[in-house]
N, C-alpha and C. Protein backbone atom coordinates (compact mmCIF):
# COMPACT_ATOMS: atom_id res chain seq x y z
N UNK A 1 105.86 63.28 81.99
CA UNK A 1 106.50 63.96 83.11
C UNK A 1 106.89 65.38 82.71
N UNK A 2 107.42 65.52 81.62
CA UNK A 2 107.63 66.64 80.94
C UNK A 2 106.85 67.86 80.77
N UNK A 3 105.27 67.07 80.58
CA UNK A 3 104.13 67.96 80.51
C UNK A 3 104.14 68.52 82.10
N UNK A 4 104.10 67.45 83.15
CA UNK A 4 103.68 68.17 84.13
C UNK A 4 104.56 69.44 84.42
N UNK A 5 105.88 69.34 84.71
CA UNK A 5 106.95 69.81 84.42
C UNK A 5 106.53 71.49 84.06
N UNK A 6 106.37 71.24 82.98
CA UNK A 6 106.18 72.50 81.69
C UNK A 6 104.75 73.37 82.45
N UNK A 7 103.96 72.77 83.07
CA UNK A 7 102.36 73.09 83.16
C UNK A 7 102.62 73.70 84.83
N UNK A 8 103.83 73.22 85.02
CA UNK A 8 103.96 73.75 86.92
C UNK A 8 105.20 74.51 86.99
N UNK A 9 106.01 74.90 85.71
CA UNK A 9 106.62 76.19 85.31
C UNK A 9 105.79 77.36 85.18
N UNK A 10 104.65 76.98 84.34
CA UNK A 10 103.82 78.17 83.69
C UNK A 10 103.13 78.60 84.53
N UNK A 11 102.47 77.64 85.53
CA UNK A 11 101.64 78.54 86.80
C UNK A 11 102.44 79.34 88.26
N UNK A 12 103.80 78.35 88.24
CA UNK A 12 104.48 79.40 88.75
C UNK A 12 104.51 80.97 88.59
N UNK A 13 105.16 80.82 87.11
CA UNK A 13 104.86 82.29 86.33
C UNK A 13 103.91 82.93 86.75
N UNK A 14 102.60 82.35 86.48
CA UNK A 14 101.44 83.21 86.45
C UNK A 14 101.27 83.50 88.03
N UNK A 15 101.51 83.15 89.12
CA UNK A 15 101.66 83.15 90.63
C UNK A 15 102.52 84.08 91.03
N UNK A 16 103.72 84.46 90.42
CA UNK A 16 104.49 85.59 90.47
C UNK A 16 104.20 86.35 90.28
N UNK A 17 103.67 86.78 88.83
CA UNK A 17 103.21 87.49 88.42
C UNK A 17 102.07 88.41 88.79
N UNK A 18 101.60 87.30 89.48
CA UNK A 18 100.49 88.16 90.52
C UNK A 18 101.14 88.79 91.46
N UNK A 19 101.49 88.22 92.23
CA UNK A 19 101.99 88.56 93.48
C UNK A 19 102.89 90.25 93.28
N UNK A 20 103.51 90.38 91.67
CA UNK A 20 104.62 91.35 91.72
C UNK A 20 103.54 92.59 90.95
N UNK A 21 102.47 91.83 90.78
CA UNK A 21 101.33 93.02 90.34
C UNK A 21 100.78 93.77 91.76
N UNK A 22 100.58 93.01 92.37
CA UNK A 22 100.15 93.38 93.58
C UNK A 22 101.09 94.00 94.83
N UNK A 23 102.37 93.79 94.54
CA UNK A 23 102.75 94.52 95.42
C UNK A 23 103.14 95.66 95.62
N UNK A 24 103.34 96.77 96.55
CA UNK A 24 103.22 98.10 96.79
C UNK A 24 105.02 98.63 96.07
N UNK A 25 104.65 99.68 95.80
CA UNK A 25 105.67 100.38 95.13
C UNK A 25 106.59 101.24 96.29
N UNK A 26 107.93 101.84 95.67
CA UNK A 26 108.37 102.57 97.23
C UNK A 26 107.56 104.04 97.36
N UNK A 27 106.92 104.62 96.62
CA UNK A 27 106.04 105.99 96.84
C UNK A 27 104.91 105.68 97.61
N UNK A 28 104.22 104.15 97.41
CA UNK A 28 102.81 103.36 97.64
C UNK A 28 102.42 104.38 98.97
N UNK A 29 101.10 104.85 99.11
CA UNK A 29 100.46 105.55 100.84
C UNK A 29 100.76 103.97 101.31
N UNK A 30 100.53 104.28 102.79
CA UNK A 30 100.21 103.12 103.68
C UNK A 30 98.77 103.11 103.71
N UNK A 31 98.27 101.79 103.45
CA UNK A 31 96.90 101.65 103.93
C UNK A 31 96.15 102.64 105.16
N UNK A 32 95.04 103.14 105.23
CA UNK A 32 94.38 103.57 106.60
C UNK A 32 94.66 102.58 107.78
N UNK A 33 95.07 103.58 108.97
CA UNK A 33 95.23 102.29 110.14
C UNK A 33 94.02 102.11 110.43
N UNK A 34 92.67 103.13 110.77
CA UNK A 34 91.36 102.79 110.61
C UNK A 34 90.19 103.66 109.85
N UNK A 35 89.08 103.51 109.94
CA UNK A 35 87.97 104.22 109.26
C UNK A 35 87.43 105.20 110.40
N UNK A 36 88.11 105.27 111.26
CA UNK A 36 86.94 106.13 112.37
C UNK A 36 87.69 107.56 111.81
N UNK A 37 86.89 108.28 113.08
CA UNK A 37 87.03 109.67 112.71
C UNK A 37 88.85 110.79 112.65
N UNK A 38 89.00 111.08 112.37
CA UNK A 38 90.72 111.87 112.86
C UNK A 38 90.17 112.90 112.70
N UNK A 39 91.84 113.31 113.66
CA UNK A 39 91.75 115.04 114.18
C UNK A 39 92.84 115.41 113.80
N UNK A 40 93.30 116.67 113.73
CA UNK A 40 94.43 117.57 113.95
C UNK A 40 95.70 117.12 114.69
N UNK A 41 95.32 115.94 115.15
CA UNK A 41 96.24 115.79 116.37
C UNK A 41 96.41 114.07 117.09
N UNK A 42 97.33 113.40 116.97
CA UNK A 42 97.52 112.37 116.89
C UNK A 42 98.60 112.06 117.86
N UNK A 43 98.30 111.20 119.17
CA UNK A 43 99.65 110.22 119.81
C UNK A 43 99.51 108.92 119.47
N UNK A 44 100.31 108.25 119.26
CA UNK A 44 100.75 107.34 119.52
C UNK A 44 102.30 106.49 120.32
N UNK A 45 101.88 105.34 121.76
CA UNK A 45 103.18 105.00 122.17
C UNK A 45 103.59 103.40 121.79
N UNK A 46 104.97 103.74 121.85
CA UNK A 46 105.13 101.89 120.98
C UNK A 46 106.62 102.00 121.95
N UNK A 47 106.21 100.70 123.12
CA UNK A 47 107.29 100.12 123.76
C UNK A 47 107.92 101.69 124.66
N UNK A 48 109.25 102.13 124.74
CA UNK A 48 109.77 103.38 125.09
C UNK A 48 109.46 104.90 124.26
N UNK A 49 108.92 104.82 123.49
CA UNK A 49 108.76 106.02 122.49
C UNK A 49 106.95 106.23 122.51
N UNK A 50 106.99 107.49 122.24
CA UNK A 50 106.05 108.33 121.92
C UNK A 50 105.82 109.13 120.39
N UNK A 51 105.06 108.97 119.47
CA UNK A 51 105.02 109.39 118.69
C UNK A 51 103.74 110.65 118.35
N UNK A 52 103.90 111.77 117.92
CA UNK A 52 103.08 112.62 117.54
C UNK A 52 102.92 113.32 116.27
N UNK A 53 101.51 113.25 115.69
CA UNK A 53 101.67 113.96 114.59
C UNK A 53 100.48 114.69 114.51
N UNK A 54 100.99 116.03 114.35
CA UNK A 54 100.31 117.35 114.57
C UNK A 54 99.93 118.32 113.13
N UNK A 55 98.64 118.62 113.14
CA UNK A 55 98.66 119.71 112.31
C UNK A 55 98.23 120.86 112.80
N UNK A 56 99.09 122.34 112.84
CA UNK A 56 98.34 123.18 113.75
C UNK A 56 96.87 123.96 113.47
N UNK A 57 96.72 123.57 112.76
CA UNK A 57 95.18 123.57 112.30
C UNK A 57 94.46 122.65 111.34
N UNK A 58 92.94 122.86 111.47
CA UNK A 58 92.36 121.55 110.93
C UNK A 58 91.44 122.54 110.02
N UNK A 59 91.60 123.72 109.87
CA UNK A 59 91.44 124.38 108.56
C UNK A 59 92.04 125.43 108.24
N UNK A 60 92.90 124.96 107.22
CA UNK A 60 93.58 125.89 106.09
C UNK A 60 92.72 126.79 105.29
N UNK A 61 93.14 128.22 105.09
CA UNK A 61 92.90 128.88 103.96
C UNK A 61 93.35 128.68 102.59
N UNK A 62 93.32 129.05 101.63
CA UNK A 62 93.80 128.35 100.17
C UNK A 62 95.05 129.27 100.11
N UNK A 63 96.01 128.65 99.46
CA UNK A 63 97.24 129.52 99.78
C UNK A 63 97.94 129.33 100.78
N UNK A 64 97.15 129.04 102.68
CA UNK A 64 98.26 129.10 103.38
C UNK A 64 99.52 127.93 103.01
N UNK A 65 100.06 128.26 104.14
CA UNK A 65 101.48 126.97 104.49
C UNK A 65 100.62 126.36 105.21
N UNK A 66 101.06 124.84 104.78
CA UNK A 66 100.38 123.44 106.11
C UNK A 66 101.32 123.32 106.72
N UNK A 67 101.16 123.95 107.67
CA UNK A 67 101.88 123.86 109.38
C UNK A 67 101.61 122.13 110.05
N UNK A 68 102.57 121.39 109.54
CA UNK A 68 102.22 119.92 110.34
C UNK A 68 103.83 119.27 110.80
N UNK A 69 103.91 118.76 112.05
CA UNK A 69 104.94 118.04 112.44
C UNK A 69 104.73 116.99 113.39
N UNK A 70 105.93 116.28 112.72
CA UNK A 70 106.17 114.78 113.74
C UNK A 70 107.17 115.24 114.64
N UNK A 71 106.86 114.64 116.22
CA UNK A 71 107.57 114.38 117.12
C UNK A 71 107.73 113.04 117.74
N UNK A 72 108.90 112.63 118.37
CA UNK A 72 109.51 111.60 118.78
C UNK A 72 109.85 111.77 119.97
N UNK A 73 109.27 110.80 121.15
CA UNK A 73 109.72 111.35 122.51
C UNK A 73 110.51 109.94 123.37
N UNK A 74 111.62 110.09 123.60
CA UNK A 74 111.80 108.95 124.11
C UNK A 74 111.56 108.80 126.07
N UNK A 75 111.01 107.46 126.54
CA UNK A 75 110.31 107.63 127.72
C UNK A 75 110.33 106.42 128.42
N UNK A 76 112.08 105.95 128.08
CA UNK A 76 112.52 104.80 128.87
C UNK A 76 113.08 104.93 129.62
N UNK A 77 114.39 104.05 130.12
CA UNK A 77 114.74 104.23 131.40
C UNK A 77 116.09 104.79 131.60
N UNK A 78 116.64 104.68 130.20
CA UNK A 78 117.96 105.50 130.56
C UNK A 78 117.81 106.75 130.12
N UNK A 79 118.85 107.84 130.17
CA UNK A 79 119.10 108.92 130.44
C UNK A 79 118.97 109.51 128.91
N UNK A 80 119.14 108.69 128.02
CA UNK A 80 119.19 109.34 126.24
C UNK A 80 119.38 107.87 125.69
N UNK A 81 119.19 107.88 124.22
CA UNK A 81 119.09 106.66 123.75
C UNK A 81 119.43 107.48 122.10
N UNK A 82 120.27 106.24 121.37
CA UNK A 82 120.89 106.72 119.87
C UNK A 82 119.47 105.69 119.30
N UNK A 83 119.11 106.29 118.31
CA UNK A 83 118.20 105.80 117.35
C UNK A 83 118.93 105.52 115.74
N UNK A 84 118.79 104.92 114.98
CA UNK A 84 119.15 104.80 113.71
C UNK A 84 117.99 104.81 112.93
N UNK A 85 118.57 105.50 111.28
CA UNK A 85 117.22 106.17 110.70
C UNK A 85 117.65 106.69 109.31
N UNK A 86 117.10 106.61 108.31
CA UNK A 86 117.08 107.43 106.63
C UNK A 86 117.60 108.44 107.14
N UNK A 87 117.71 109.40 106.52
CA UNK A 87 117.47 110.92 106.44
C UNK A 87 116.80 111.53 107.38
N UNK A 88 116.21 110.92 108.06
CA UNK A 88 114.84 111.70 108.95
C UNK A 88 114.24 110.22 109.54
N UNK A 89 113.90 110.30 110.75
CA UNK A 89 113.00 109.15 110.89
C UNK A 89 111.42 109.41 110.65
N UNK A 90 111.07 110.40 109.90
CA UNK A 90 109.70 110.95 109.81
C UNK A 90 109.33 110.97 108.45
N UNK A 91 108.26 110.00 107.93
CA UNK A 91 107.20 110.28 107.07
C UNK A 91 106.62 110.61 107.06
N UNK A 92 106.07 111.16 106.00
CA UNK A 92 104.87 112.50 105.85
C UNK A 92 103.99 112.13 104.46
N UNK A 93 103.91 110.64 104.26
CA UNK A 93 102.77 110.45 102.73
C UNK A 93 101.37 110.97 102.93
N UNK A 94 100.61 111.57 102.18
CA UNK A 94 99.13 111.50 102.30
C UNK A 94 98.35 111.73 101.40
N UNK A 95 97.06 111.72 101.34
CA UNK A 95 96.22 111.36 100.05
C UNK A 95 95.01 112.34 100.44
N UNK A 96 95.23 113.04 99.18
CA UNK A 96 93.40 114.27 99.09
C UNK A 96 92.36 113.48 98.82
N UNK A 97 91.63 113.45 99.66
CA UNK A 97 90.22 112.46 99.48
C UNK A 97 89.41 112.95 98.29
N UNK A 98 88.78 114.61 98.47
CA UNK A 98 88.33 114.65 97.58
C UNK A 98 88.48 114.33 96.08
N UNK A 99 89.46 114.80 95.72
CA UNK A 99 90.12 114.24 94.41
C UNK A 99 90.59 112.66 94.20
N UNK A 100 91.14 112.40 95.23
CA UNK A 100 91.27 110.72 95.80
C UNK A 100 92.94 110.55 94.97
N UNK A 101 94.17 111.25 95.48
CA UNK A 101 94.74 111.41 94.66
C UNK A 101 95.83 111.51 95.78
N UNK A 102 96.54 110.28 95.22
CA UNK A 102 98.31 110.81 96.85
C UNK A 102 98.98 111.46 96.33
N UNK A 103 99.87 111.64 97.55
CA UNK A 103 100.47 112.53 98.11
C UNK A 103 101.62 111.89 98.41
N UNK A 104 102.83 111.29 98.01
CA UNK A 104 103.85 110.54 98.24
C UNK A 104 105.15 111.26 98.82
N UNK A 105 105.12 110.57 99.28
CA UNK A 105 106.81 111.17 100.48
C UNK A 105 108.26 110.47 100.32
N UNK A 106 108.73 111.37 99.17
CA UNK A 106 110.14 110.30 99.21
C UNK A 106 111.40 110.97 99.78
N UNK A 107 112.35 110.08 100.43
CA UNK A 107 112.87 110.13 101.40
C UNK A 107 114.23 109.32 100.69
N UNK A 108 116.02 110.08 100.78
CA UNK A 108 116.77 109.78 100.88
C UNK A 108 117.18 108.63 101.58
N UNK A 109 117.68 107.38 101.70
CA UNK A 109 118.16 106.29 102.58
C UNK A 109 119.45 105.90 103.27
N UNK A 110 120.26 107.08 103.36
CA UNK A 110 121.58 106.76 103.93
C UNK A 110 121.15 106.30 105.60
N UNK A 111 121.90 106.02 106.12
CA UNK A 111 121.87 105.60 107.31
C UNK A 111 122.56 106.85 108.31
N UNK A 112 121.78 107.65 109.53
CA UNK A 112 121.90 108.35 110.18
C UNK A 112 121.76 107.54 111.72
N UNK A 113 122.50 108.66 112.86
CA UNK A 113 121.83 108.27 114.17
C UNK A 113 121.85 109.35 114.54
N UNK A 114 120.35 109.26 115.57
CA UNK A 114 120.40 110.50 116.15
C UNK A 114 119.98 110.08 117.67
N UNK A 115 120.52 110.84 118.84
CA UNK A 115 120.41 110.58 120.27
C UNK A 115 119.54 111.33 120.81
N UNK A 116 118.59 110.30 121.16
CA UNK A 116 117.36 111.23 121.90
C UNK A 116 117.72 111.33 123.34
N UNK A 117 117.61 112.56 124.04
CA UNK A 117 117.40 112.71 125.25
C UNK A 117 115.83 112.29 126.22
N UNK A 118 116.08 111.69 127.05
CA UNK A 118 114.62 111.51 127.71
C UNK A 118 114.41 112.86 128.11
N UNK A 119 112.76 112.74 127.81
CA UNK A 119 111.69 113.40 127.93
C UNK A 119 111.86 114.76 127.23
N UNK A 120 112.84 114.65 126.21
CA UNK A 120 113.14 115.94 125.10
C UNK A 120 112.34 115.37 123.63
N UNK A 121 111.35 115.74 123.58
CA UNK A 121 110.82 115.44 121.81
C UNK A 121 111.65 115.40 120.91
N UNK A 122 111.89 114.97 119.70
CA UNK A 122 112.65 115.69 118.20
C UNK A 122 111.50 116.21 117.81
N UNK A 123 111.57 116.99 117.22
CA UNK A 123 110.22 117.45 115.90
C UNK A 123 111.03 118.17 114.51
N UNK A 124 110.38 117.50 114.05
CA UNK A 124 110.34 117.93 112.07
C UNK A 124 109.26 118.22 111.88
N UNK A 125 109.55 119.35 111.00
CA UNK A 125 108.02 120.04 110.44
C UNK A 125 108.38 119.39 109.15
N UNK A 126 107.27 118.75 108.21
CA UNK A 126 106.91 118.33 107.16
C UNK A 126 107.21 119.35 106.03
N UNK A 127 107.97 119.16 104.96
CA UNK A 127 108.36 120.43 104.07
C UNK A 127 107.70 120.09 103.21
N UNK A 128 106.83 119.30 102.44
CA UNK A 128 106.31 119.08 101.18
C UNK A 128 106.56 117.94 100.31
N UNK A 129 105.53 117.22 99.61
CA UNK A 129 106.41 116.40 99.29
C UNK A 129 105.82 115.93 97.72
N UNK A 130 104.83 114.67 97.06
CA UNK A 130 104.66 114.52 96.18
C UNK A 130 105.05 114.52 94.65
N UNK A 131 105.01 113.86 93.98
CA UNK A 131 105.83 113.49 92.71
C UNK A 131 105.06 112.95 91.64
N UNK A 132 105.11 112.62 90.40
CA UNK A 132 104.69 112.53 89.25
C UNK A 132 105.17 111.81 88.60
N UNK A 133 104.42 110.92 87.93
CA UNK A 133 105.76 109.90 86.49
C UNK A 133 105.19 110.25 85.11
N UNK A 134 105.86 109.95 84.44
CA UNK A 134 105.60 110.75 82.72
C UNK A 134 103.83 110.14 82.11
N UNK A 135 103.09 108.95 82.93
CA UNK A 135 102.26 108.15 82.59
C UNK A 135 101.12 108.59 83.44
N UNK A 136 101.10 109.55 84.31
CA UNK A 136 100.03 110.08 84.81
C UNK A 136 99.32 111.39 84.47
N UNK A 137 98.43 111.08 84.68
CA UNK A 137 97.22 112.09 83.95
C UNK A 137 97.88 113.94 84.04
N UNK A 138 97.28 114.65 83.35
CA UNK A 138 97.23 116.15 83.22
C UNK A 138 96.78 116.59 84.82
N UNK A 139 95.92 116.29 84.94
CA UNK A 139 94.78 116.96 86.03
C UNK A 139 95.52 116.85 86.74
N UNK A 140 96.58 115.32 87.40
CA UNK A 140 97.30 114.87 88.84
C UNK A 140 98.44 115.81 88.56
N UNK A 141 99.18 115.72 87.27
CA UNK A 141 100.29 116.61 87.22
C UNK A 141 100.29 118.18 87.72
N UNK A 142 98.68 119.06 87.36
CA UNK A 142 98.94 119.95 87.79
C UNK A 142 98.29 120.20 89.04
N UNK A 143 97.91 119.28 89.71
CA UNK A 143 97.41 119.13 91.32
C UNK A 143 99.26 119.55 91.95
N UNK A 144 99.51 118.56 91.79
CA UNK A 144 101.11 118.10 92.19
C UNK A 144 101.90 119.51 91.86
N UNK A 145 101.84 120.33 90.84
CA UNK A 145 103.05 120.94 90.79
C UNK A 145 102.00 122.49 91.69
N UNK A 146 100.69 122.51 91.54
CA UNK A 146 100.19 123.69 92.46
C UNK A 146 100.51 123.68 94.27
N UNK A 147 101.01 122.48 94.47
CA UNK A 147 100.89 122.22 95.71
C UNK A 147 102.98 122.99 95.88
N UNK A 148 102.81 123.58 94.98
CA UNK A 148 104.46 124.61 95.36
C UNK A 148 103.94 125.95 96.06
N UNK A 149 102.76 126.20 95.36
CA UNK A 149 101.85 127.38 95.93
C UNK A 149 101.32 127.31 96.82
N UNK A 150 100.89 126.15 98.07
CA UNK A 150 100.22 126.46 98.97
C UNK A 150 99.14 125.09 98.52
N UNK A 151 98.46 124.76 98.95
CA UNK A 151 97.40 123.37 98.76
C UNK A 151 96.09 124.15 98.67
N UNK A 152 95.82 123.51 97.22
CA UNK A 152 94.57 123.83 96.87
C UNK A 152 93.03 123.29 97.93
N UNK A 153 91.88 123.60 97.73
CA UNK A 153 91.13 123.47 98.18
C UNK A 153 90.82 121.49 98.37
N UNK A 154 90.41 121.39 99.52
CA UNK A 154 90.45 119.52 99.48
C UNK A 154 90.65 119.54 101.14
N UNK A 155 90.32 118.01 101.08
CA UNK A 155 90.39 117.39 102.47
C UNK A 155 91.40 115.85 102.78
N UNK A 156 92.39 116.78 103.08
CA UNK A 156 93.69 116.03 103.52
C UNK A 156 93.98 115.32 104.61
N UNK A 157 94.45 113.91 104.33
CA UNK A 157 94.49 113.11 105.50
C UNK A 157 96.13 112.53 105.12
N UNK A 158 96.87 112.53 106.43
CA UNK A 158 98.35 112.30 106.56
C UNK A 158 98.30 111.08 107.45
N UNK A 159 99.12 110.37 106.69
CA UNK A 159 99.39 108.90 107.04
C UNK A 159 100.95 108.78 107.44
N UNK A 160 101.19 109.47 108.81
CA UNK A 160 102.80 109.94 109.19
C UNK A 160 103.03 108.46 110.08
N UNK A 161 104.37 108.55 110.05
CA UNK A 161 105.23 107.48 110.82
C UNK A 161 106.58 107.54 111.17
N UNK A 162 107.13 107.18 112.59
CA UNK A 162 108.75 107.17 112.77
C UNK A 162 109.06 106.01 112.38
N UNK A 163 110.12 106.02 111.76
CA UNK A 163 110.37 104.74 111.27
C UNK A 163 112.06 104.47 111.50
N UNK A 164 112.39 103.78 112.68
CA UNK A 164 113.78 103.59 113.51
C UNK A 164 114.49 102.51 113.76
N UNK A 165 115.60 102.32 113.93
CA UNK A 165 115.96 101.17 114.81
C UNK A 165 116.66 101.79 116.20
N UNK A 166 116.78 100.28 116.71
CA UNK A 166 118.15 101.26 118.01
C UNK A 166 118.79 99.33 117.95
N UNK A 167 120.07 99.74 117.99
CA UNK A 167 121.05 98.56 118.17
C UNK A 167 120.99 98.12 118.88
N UNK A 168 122.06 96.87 119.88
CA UNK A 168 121.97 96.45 121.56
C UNK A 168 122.82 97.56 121.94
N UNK A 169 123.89 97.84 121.24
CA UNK A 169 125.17 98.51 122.12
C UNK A 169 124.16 99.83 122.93
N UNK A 170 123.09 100.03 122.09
CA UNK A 170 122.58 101.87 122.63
C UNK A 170 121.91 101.44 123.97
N UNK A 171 121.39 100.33 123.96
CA UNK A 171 120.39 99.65 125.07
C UNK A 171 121.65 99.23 126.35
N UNK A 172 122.80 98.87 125.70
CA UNK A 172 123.90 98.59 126.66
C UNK A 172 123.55 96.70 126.58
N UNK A 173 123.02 96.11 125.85
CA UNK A 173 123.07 94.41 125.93
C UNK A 173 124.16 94.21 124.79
N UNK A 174 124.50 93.15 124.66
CA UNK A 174 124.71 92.37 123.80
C UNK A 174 123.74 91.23 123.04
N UNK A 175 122.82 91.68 122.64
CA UNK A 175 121.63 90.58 121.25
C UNK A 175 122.06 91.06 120.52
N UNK A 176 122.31 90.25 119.37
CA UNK A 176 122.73 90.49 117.77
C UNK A 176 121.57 91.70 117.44
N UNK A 177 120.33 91.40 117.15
CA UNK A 177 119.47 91.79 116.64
C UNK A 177 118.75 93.47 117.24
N UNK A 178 118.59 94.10 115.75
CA UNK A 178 118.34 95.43 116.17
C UNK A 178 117.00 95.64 116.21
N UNK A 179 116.41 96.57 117.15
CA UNK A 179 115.19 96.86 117.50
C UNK A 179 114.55 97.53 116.52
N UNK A 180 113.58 97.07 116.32
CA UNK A 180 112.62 98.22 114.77
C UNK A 180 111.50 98.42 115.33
N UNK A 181 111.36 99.82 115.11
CA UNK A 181 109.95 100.45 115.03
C UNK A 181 109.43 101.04 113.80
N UNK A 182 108.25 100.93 113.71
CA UNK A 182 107.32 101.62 112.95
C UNK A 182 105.89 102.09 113.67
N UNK A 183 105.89 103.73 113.82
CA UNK A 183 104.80 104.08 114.90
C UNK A 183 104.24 104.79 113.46
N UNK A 184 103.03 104.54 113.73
CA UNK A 184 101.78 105.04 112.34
C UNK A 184 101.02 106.23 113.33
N UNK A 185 100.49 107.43 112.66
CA UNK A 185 99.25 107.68 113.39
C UNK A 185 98.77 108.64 111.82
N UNK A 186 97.03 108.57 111.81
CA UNK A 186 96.85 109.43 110.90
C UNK A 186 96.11 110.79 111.87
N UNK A 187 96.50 112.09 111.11
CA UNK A 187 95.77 113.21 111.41
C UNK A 187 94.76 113.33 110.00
N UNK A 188 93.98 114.45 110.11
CA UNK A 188 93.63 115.12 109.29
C UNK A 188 93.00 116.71 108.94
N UNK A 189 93.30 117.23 107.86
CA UNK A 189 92.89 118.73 107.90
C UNK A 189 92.48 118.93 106.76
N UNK A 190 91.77 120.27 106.46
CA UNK A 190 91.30 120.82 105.11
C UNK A 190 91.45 121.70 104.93
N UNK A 191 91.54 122.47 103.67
CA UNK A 191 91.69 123.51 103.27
C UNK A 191 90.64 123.83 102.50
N UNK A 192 90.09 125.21 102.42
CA UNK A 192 89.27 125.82 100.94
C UNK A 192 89.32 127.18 101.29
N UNK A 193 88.29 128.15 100.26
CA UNK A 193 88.56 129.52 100.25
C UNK A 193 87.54 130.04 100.74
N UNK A 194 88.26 130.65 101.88
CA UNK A 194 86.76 131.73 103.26
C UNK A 194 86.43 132.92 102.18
N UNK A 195 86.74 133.01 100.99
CA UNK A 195 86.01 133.95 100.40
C UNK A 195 84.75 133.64 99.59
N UNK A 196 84.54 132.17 100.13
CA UNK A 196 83.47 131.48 98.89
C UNK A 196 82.38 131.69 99.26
């Protein structure tokens, strides 16, 4: 009995172990929502909200600023609605294909609310983001710290999302349980040098 015991400890282990190999880290991109084509320019609606994520162009010069922002539109039935949220309800992770190399978005977690007015957007422009650990390569390190200068040459795809709740009290019910969203949309743009 002992043996079995001992032999259905150890594969436990090894079952965990998988599982904690495999799972995503807090920097991790989000998977692609699909393989088809993207643009510059992205809606998505989930339930009362509207989500947008914009880049104002879909080609950069080397050097410029990436001009990209999320908006949030609320498009229910009352008059304004309080949302709860990190720091921002807007992610901004994304990954240079060519190089094949992310782009991680980390984000403070205190708890904020912010009150959307109907049919008034929020928008955040995306300030920059990506990071490094002492165990990654030369090449990624100085990808990562050039991107203070402006984004090198490559073809960038942004994997943005609002990521919210709203309580009952904001809705005016009484259900225990708070409403969560997560609205995904990917854009994409590139950059290289018109002097080439």
């Amino acid at each position: 009995m002992r043996r079995y015991l001992y032999m259905g400890f150890i594969l436990m282990l090894m079952v965990t172990g998988c599982a904690q190999q495999g799972s995503k880290g807090e920097d991790s991109i989000d998977p692609p929502l699909n393989n088809t084509a993207r643009g510059s320019h992205a809606e998505v609606s989930d339930r009362d909200f509207v989500y947008r994520l914009v880049s104002e162009k879909d080609q950069y010069n080397s050097g410029d600023k990436v001009k990209v922002y999320g908006e949030l539109e609320y498009i229910g039935e009352q008059d304004e609605i309080t949302i709860g949220h990190a720091a921002s309800p807007f992610y901004f992770p994304m990954k240079e294909l060519t190089r094949d190399y992310d782009i991680g978005y980390a984000m403070n977690e205190p708890y904020f609310t912010t009150t959307l007015k109907k049919g008034e957007p929020l928008r955040e422009y995306y300030s920059g983001g990506g990071g490094y650990g002492s165990q990654d390569k030369k090449e990624f390190k100085d990808f990562i710290r050039s991107l203070q200068d402006g984004y090198p040459d490559g073809h960038y795809v942004m994997y943005g999302s609002a990521d919210f709740m709203i309580d009952s009290q904001s809705r005016g019910e009484t259900q225990a349980e708070p409403e969560n969203y997560k609205i995904q949309a990917e854009i994409e743009f590139s950059v290289s040098d018109q002097d080439k």
